[in-house]
Short mmCIF file of N, CA and C in Angstrom, two decimals:
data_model
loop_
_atom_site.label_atom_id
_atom_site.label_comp_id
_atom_site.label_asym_id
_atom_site.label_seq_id
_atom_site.Cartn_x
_atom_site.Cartn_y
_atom_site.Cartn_z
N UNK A 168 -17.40 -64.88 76.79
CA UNK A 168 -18.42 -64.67 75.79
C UNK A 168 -19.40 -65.84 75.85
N UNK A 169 -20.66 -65.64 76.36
CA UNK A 169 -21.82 -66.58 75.91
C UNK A 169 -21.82 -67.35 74.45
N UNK A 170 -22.26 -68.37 74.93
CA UNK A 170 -22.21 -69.78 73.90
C UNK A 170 -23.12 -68.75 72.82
N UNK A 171 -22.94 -69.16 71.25
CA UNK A 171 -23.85 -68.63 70.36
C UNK A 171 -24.56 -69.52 69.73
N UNK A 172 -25.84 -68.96 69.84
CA UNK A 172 -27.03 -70.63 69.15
C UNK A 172 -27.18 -69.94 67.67
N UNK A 173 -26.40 -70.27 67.49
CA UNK A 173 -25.99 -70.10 65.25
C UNK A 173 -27.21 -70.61 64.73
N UNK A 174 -27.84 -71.44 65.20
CA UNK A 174 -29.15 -72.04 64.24
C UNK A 174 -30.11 -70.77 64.40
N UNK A 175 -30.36 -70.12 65.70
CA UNK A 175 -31.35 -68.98 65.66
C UNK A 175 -30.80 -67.72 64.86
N UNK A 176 -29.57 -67.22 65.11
CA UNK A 176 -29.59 -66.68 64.21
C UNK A 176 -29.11 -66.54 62.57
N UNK A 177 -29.39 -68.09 62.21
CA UNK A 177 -28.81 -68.52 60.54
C UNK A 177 -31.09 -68.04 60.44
N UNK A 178 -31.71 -68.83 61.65
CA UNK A 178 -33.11 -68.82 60.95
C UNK A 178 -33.61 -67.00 61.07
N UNK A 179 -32.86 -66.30 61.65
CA UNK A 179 -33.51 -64.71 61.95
C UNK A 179 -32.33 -64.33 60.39
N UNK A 180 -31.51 -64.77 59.72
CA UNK A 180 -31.13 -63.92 58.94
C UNK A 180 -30.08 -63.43 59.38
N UNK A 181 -29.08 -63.17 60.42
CA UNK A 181 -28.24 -62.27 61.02
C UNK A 181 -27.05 -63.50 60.68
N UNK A 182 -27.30 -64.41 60.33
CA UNK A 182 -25.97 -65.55 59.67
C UNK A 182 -26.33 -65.85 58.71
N UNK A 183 -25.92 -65.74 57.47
CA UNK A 183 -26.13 -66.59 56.47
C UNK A 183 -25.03 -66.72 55.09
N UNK A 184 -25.16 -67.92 54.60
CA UNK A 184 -24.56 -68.45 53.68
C UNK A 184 -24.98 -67.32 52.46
N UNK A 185 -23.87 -67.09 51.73
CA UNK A 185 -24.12 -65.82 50.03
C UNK A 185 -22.90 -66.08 49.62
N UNK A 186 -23.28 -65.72 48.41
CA UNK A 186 -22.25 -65.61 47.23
C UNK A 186 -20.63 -65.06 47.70
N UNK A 187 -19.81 -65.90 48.03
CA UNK A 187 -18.40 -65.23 48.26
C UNK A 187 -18.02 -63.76 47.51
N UNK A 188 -17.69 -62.79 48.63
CA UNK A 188 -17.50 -61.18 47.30
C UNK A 188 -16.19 -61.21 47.58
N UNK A 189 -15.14 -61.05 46.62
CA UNK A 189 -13.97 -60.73 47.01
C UNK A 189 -13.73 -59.03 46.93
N UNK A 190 -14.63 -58.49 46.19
CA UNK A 190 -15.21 -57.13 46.08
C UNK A 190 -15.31 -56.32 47.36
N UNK A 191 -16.54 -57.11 48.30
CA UNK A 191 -17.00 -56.78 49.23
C UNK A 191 -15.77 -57.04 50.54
N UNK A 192 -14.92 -57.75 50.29
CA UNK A 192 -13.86 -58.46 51.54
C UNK A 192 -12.84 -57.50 50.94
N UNK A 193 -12.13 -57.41 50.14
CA UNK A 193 -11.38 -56.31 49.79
C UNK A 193 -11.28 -54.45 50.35
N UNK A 194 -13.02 -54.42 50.38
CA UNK A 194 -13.67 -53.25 51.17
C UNK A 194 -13.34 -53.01 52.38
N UNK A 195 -13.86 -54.68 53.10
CA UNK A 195 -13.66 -54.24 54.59
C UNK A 195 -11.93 -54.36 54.78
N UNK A 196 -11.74 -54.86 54.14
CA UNK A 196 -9.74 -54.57 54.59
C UNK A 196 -9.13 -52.87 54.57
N UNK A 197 -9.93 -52.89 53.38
CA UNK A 197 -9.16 -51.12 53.30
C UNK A 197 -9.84 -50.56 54.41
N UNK A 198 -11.22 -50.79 54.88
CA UNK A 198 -11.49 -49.79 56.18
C UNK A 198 -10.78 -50.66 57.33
N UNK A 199 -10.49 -51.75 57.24
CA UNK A 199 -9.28 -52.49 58.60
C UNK A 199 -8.31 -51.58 58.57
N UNK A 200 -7.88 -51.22 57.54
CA UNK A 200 -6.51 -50.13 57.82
C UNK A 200 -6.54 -48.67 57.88
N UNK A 201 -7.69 -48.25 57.23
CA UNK A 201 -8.08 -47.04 58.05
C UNK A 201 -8.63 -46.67 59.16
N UNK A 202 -9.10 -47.83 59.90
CA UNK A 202 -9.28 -48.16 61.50
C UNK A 202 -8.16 -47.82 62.04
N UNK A 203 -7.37 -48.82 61.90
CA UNK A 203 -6.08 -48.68 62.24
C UNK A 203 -5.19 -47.91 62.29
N UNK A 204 -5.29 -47.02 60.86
CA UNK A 204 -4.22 -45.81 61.16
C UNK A 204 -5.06 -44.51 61.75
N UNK A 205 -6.46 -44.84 61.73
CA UNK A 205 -7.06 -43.89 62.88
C UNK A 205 -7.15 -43.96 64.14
N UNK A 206 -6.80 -44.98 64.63
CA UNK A 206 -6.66 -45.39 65.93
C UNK A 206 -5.14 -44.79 66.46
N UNK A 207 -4.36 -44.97 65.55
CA UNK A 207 -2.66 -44.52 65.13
C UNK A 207 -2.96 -43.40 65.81
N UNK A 208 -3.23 -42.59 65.01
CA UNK A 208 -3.68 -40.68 65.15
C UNK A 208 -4.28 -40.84 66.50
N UNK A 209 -5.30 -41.35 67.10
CA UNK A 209 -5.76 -41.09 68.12
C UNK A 209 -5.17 -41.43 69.45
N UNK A 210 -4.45 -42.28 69.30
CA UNK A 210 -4.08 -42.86 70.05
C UNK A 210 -2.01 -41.56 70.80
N UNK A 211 -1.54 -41.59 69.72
CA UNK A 211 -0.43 -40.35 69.90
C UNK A 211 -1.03 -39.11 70.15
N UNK A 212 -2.19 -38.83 69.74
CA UNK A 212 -2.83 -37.45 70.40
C UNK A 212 -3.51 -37.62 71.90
N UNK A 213 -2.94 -38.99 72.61
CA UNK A 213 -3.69 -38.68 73.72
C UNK A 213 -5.52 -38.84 73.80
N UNK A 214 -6.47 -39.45 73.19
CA UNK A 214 -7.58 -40.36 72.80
C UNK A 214 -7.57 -41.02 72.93
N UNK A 215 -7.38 -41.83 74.03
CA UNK A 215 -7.29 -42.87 73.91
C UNK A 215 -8.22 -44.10 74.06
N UNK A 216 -9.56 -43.56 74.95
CA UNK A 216 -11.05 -43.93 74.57
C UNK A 216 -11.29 -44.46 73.50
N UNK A 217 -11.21 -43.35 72.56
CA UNK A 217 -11.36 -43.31 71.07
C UNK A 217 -10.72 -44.48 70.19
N UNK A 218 -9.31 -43.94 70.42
CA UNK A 218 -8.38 -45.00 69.48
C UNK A 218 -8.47 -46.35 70.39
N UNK A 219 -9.12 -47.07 71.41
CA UNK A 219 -9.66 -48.47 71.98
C UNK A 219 -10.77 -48.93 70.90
N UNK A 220 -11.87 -47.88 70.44
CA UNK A 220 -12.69 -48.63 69.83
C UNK A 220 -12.21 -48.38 68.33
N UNK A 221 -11.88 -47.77 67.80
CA UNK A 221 -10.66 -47.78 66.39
C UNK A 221 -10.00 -49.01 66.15
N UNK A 222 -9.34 -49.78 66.83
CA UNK A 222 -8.41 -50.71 67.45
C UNK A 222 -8.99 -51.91 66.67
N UNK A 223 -10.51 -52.04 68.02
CA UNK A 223 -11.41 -52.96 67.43
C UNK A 223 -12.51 -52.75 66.51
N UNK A 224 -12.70 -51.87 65.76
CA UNK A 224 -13.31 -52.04 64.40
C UNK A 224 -12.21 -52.18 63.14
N UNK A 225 -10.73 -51.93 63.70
CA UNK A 225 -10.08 -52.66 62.75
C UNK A 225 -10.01 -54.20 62.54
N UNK A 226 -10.11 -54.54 63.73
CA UNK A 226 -10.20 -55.89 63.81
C UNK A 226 -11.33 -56.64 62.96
N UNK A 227 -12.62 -55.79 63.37
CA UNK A 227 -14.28 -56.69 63.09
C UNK A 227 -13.69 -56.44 61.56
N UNK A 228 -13.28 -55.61 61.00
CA UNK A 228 -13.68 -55.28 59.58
C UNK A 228 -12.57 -56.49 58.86
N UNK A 229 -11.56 -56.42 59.64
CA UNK A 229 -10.68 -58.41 58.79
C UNK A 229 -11.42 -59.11 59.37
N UNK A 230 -12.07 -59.65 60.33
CA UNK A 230 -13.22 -60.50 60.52
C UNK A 230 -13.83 -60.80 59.69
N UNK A 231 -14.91 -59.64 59.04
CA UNK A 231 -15.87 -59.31 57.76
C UNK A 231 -14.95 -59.64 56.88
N UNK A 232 -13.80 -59.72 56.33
CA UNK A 232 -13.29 -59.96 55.11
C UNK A 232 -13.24 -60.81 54.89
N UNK A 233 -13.25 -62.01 56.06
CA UNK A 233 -12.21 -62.92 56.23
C UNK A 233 -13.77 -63.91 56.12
N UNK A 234 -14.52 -63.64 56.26
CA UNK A 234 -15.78 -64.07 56.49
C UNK A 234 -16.55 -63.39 55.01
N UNK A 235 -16.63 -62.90 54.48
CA UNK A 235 -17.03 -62.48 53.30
C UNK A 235 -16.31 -62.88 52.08
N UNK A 236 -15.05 -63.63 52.25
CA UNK A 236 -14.09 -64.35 51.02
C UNK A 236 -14.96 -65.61 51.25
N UNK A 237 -15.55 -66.13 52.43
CA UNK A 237 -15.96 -67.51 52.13
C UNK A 237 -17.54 -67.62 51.89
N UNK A 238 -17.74 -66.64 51.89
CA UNK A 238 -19.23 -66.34 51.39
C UNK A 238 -20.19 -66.65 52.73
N UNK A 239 -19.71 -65.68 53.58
CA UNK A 239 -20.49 -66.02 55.16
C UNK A 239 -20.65 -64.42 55.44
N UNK A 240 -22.25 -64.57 55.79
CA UNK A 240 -22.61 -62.87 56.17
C UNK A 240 -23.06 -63.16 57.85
N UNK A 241 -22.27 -62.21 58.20
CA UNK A 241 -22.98 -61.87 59.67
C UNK A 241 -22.98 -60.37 60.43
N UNK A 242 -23.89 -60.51 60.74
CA UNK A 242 -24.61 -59.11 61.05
C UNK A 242 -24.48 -59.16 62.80
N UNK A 243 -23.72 -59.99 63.69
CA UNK A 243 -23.32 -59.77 64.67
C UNK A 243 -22.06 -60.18 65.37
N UNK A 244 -21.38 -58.69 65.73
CA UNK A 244 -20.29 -59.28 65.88
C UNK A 244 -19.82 -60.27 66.93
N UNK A 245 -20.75 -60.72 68.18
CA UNK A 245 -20.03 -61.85 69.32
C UNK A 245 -20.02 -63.02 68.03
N UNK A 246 -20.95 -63.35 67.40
CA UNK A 246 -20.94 -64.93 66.62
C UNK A 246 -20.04 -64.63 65.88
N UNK A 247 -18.98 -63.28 64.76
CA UNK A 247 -18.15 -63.37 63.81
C UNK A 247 -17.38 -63.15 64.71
N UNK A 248 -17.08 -63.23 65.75
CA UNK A 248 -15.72 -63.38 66.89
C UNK A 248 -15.57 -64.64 66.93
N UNK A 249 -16.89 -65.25 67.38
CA UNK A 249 -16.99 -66.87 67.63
C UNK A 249 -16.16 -67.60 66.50
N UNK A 250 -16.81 -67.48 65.04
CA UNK A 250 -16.24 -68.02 64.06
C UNK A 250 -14.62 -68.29 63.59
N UNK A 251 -14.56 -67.21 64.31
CA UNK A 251 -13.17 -67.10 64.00
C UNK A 251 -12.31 -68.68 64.77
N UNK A 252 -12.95 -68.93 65.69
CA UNK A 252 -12.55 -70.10 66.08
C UNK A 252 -13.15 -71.37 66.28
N UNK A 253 -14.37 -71.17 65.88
CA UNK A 253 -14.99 -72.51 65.42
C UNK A 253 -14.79 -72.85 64.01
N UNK A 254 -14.50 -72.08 62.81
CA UNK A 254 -14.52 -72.69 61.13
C UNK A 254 -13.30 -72.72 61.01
N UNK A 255 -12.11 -71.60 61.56
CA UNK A 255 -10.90 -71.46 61.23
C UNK A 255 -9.84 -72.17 62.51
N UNK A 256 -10.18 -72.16 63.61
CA UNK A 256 -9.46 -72.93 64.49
C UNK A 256 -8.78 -72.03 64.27
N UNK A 257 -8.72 -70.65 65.05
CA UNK A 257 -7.71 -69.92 65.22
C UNK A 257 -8.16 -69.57 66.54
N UNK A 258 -7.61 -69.72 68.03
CA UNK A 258 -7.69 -69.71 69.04
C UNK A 258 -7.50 -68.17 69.36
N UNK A 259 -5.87 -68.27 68.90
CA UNK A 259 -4.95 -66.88 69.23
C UNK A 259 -5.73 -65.68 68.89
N UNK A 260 -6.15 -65.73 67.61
CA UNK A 260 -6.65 -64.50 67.03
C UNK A 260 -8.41 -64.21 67.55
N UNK A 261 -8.76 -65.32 68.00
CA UNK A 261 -10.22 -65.27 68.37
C UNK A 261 -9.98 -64.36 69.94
N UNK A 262 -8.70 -65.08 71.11
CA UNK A 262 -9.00 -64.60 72.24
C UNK A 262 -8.56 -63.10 71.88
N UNK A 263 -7.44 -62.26 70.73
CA UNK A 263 -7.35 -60.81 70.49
C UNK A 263 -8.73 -60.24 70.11
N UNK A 264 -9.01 -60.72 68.88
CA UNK A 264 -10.63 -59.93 68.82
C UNK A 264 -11.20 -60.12 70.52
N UNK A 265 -11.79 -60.93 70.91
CA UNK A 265 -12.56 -60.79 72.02
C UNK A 265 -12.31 -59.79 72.83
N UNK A 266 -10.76 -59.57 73.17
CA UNK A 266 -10.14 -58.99 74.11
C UNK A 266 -10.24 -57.23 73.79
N UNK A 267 -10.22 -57.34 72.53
CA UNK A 267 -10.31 -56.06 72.04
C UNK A 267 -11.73 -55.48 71.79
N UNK A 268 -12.77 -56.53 71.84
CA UNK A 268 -14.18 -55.92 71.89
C UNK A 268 -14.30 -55.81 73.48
N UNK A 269 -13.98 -56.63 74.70
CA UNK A 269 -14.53 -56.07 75.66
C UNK A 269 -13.64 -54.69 76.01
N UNK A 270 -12.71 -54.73 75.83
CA UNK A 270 -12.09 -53.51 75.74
C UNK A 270 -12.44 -52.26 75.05
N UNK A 271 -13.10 -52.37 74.06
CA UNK A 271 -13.86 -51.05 73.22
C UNK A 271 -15.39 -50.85 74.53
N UNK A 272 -15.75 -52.15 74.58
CA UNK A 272 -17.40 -51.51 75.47
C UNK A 272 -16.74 -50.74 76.34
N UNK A 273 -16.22 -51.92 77.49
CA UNK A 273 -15.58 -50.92 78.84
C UNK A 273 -14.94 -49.58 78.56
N UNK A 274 -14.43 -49.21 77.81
CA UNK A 274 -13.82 -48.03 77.61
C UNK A 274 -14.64 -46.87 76.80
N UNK A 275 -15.65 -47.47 76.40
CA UNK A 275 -16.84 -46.52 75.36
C UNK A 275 -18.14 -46.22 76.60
N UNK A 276 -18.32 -47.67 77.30
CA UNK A 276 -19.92 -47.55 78.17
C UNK A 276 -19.66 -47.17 79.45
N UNK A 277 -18.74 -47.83 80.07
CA UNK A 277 -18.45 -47.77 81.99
C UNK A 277 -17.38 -47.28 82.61
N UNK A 278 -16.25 -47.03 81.64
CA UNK A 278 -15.12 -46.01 81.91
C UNK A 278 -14.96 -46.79 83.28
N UNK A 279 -14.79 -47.90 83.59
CA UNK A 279 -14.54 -48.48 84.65
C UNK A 279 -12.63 -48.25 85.11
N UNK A 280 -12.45 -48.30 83.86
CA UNK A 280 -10.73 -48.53 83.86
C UNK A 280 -10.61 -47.50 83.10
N UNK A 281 -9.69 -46.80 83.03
CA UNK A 281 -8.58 -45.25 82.15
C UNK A 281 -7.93 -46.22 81.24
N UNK A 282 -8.01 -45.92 79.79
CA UNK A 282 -7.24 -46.05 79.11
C UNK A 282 -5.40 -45.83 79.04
N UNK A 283 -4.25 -46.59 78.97
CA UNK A 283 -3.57 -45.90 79.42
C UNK A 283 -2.70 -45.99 77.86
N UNK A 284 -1.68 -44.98 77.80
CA UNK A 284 -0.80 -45.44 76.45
C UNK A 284 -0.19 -46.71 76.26
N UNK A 285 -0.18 -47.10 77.51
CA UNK A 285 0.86 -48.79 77.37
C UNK A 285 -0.12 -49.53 77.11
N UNK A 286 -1.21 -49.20 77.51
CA UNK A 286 -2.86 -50.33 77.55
C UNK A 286 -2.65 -50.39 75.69
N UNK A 287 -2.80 -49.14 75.61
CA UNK A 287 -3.31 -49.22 74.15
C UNK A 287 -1.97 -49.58 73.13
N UNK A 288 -0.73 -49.26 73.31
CA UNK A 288 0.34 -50.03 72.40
C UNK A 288 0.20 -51.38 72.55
N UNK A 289 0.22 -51.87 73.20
CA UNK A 289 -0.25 -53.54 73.33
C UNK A 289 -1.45 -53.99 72.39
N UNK A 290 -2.46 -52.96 72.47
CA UNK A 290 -3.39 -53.71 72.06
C UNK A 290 -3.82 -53.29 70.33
N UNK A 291 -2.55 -52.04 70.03
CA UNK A 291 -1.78 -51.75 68.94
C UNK A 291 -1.15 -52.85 68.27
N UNK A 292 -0.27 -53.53 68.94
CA UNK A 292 0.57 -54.57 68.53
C UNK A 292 -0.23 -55.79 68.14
N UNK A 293 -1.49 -56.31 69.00
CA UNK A 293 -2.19 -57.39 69.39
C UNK A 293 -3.06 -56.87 67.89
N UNK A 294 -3.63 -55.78 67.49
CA UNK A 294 -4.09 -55.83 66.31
C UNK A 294 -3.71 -55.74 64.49
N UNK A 295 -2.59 -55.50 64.85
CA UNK A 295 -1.65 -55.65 63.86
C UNK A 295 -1.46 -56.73 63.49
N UNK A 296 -1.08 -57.79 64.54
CA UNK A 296 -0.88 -59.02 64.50
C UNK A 296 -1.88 -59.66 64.05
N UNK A 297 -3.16 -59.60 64.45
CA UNK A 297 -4.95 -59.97 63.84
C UNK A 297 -4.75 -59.82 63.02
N UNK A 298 -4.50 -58.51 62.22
CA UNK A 298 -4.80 -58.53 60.83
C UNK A 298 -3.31 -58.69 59.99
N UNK A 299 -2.54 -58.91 59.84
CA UNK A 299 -1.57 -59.47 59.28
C UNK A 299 -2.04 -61.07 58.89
N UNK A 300 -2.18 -61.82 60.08
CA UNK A 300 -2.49 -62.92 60.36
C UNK A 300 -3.60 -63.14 59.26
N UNK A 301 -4.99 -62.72 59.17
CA UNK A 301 -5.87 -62.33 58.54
C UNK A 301 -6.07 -62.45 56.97
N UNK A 302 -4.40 -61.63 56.65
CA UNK A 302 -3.85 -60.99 55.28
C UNK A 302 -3.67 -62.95 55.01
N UNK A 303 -2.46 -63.30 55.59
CA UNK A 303 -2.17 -64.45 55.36
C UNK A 303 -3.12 -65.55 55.27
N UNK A 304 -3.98 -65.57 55.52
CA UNK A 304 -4.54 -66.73 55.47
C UNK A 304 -5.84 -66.42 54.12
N UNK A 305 -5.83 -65.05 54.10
CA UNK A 305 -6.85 -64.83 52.78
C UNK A 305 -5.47 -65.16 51.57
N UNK A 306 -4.50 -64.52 51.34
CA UNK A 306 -3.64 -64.79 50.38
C UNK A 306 -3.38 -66.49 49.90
N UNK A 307 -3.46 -67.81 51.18
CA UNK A 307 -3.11 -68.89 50.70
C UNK A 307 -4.55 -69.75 50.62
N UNK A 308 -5.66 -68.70 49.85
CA UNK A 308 -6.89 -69.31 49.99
C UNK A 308 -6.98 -70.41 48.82
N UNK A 309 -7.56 -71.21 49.16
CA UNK A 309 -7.71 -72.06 47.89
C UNK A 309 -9.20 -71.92 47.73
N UNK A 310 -10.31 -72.40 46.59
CA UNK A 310 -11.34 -72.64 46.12
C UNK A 310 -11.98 -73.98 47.32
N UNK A 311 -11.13 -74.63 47.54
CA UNK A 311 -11.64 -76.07 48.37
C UNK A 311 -11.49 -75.65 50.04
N UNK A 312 -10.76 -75.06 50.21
CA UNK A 312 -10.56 -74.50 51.70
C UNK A 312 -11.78 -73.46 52.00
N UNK A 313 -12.54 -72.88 50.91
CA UNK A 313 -13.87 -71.90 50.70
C UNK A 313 -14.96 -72.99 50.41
N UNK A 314 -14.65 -74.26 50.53
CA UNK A 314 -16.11 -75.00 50.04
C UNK A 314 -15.76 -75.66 51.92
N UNK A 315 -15.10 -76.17 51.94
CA UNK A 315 -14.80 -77.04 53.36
C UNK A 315 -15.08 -75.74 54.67
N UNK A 316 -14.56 -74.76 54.40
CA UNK A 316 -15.20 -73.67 55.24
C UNK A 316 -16.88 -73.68 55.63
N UNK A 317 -17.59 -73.27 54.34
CA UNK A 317 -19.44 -73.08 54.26
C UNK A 317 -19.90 -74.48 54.69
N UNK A 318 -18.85 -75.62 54.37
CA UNK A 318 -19.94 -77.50 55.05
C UNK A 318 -19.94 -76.67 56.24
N UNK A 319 -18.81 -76.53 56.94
CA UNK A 319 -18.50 -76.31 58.48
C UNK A 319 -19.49 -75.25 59.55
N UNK A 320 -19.51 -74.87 58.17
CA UNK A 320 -20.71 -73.04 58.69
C UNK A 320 -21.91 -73.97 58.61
N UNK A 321 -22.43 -74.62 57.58
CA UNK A 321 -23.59 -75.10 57.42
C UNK A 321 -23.96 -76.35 58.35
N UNK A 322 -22.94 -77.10 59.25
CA UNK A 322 -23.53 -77.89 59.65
C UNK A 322 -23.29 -77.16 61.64
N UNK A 323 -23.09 -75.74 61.60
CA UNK A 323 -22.79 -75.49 62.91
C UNK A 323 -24.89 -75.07 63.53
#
């Protein structure tokens, strides 16, 4: 994934600092799990195209949550991939999202590679794990871990 110049897009608007919604992060979780259990369905019916990019919009949408509890909007997903491991220092979960977005293009744009059922239980398991992971770290949020987050956003 190309380096992301966060200052161009904090000044175009497509990053920016807002009001923490726990409203709005609550939202994207429930569609994280209806990603997910649609990907479920698609994926046992043999879809497996389909249930690849299911997979990873379960993912982006705990991204968005996870990023919308600390009051951070972004409107593209390579930089809310990025984040995930520049504010949170989560390596693991940054290289699954990644892995699971180039995996939705290739399998949505260039059909370069066949989806296979083992491809996709793996990457079943690998998103489960994202968002579990996800769950946990919104549950032991503190108020100061949401202010030390936005310095970190604000001085990237």
């Amino acid at each position: 994934m190309a380096r992301i110049n966060y200052k161009f897009l904090k000044n175009k608007g497509v990053l920016q600092l807002v009001k923490p919604n726990q409203n709005l992060s609550q939202s994207h979780l429930l569609m994280s799990v209806k990603f997910l259990q649609s990907a479920k369905l698609l994926l046992n019916n043999n879809f497996y195209e389909s249930a690849t990019s299911d997979f990873y919009y379960s993912i982006y949408n705990s991204i968005t949550a996870l990023l919308l509890t600390h009051g951070i909007k972004s409107e593209n997903h390579n930089a809310s991939i990025e984040l995930i491991k520049e504010l949170f220092e989560k390596n693991e979960l940054y290289n699954i999202a990644k892995d699971a977005k180039e995996e939705r293009i290739d399998k949505q744009y260039y059909h370069e590679t066949s989806a296979t059922k083992n491809n996709l239980t793996e990457i079943m398991k690998s998103c489960q794990k994202f968002n579990l992971e996800i769950k946990v770290l919104l549950v032991g949020l503190k108020k100061e871990d949401i202010e030390k987050t936005r310095k970190r956003f604000e001085s990237l």
